[in-house]
Short mmCIF file of N, CA and C in Angstrom, two decimals:
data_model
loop_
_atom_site.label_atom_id
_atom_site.label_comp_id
_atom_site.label_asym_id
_atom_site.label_seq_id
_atom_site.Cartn_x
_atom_site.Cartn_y
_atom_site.Cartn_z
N UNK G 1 5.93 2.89 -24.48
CA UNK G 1 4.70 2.21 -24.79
C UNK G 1 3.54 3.15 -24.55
N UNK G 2 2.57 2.80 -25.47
CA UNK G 2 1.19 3.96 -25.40
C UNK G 2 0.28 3.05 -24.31
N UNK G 3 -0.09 4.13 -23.03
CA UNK G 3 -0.78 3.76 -22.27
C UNK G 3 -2.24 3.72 -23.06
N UNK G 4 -3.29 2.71 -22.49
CA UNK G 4 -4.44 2.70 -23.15
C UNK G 4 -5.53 3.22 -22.26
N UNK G 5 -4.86 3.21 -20.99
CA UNK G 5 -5.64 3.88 -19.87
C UNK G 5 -5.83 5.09 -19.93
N UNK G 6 -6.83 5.88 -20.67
CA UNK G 6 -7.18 7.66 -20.50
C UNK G 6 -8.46 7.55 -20.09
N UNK G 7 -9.60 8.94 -19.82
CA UNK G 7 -10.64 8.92 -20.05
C UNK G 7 -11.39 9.87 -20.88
N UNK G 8 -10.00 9.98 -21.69
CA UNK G 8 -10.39 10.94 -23.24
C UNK G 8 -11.07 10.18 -23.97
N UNK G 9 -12.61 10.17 -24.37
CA UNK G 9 -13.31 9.35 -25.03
C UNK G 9 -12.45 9.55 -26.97
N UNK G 10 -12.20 8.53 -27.19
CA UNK G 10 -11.70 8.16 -28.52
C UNK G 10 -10.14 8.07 -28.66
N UNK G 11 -9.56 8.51 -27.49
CA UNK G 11 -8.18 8.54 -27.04
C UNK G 11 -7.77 6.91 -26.98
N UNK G 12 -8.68 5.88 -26.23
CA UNK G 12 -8.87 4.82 -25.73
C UNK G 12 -8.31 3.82 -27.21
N UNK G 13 -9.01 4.25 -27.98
CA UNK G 13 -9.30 3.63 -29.42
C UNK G 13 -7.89 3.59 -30.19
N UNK G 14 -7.79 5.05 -30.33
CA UNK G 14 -6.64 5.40 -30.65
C UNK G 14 -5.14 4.86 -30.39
N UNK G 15 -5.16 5.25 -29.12
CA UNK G 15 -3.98 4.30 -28.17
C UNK G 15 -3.75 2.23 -28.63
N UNK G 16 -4.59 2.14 -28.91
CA UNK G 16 -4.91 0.74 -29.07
C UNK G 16 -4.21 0.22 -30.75
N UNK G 17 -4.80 1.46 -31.20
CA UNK G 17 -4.32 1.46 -32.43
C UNK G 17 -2.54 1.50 -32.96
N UNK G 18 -2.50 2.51 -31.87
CA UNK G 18 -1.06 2.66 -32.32
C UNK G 18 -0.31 1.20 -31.67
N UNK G 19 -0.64 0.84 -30.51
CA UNK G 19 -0.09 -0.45 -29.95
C UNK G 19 -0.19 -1.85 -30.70
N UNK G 20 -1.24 -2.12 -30.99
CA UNK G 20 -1.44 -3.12 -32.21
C UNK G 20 -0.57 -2.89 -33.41
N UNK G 21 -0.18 -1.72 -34.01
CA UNK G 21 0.49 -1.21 -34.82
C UNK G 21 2.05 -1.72 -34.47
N UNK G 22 2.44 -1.32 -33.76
CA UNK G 22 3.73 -1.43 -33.29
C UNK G 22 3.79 -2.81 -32.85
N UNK G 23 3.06 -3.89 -31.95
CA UNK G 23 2.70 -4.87 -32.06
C UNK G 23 3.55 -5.73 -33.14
N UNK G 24 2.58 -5.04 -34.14
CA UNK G 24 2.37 -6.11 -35.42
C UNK G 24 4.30 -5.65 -36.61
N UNK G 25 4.41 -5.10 -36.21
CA UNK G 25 5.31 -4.58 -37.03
C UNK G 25 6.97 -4.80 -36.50
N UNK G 26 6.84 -4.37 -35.18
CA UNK G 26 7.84 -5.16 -34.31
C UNK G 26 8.65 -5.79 -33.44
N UNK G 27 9.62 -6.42 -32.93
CA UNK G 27 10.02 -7.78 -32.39
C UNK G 27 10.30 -6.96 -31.08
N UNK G 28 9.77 -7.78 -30.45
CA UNK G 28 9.52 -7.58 -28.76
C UNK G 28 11.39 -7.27 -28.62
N UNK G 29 11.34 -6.49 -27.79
CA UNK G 29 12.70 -6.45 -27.26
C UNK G 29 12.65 -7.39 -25.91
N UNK G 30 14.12 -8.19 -25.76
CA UNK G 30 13.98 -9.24 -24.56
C UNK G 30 14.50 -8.80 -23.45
N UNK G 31 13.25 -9.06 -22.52
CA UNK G 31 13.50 -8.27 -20.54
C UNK G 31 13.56 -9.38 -20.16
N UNK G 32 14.87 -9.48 -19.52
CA UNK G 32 15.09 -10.88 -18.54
C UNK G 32 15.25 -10.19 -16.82
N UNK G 33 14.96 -11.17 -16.16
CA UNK G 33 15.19 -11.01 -14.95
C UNK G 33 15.63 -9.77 -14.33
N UNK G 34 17.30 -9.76 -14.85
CA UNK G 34 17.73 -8.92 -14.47
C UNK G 34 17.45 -7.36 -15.02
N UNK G 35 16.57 -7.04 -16.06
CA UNK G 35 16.45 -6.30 -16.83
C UNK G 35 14.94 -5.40 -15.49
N UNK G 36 14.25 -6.75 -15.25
CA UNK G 36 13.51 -6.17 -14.29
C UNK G 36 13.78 -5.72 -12.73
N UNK G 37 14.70 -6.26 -12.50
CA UNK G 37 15.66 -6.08 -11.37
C UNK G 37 16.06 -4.46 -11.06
N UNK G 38 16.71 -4.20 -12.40
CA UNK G 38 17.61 -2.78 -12.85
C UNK G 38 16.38 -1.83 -12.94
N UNK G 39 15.30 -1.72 -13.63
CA UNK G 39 14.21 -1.38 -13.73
C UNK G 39 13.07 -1.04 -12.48
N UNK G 40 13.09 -1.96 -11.32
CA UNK G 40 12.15 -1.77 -9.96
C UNK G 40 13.31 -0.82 -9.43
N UNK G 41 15.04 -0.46 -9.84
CA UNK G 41 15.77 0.38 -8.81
C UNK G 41 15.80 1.30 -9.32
N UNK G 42 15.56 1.97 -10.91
CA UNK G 42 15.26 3.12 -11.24
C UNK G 42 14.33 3.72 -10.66
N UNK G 43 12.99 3.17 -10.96
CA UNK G 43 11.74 3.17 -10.28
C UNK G 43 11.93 3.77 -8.81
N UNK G 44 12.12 2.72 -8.05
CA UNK G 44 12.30 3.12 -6.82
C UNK G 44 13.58 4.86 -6.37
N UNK G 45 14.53 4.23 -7.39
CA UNK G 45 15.39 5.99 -6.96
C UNK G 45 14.57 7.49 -7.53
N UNK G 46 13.43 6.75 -8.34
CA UNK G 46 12.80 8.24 -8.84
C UNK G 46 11.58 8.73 -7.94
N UNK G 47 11.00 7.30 -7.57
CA UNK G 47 10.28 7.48 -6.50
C UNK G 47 10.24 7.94 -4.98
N UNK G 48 11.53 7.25 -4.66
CA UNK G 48 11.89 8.34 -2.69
C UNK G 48 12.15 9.64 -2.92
N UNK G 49 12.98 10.27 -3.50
CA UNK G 49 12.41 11.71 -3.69
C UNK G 49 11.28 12.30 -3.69
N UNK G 50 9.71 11.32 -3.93
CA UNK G 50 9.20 11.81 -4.76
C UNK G 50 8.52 12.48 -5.65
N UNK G 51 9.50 11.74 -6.58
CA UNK G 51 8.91 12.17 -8.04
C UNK G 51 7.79 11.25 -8.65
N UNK G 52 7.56 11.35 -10.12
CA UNK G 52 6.86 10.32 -10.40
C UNK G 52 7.38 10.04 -11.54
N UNK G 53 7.39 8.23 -11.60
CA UNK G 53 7.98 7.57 -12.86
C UNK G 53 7.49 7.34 -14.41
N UNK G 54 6.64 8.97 -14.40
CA UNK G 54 5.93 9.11 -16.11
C UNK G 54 7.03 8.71 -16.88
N UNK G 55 6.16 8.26 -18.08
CA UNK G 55 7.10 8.13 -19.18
C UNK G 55 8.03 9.45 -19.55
N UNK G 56 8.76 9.25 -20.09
CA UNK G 56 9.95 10.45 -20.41
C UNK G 56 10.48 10.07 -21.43
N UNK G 57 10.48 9.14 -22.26
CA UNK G 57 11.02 9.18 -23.88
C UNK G 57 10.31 9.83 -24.46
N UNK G 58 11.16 10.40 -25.34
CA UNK G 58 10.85 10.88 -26.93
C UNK G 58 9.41 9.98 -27.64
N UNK G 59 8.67 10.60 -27.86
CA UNK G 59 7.31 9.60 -29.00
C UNK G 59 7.33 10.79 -30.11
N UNK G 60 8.14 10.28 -31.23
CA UNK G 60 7.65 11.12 -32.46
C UNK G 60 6.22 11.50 -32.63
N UNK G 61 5.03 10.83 -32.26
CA UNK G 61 3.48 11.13 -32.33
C UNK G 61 3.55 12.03 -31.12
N UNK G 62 3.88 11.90 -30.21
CA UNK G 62 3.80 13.46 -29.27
C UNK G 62 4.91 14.51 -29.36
N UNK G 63 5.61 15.01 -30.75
CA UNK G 63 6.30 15.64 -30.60
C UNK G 63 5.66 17.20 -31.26
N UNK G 64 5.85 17.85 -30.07
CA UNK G 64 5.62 19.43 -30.19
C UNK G 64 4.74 19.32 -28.94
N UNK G 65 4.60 18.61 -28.50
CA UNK G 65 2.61 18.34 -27.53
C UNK G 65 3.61 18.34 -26.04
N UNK G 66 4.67 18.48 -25.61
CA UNK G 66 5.01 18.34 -24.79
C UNK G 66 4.93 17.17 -23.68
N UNK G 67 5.12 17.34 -22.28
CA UNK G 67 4.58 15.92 -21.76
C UNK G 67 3.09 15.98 -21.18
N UNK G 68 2.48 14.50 -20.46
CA UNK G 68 1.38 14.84 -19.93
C UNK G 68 1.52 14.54 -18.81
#
């Protein structure tokens, strides 16, 4: 998911754009309970080391741009 939180002026806009986009186009994938469950223990095993839990998928729109 595109964070909308930057303080790259027009970044803000942008981000919004692509989310509404994707939004509108398609079907929520379903997080149940346990989905968030599995999810706070990733979190947490990336975190006591830590590390930090940036995004790390693939975004075809950031590809070549490396991570941030």
């Amino acid at each position: 998911m595109t964070s909308v939180a930057t303080p790259v002026p027009g970044e803000r806009a942008r981000h919004l754009e692509i989310l509404q986009r994707a939004e509108n186009e398609l079907d929520p994938v379903p997080f149940d309970t346990e989905a968030a469950w599995m999810y706070g223990r990733v979190v947490a095993a990336v975190v006591g080391p830590g590390r930090s839990p940036r995004r790390r998928v693939a975004d075809p729109a950031d590809r070549g741009h490396g991570p941030r």
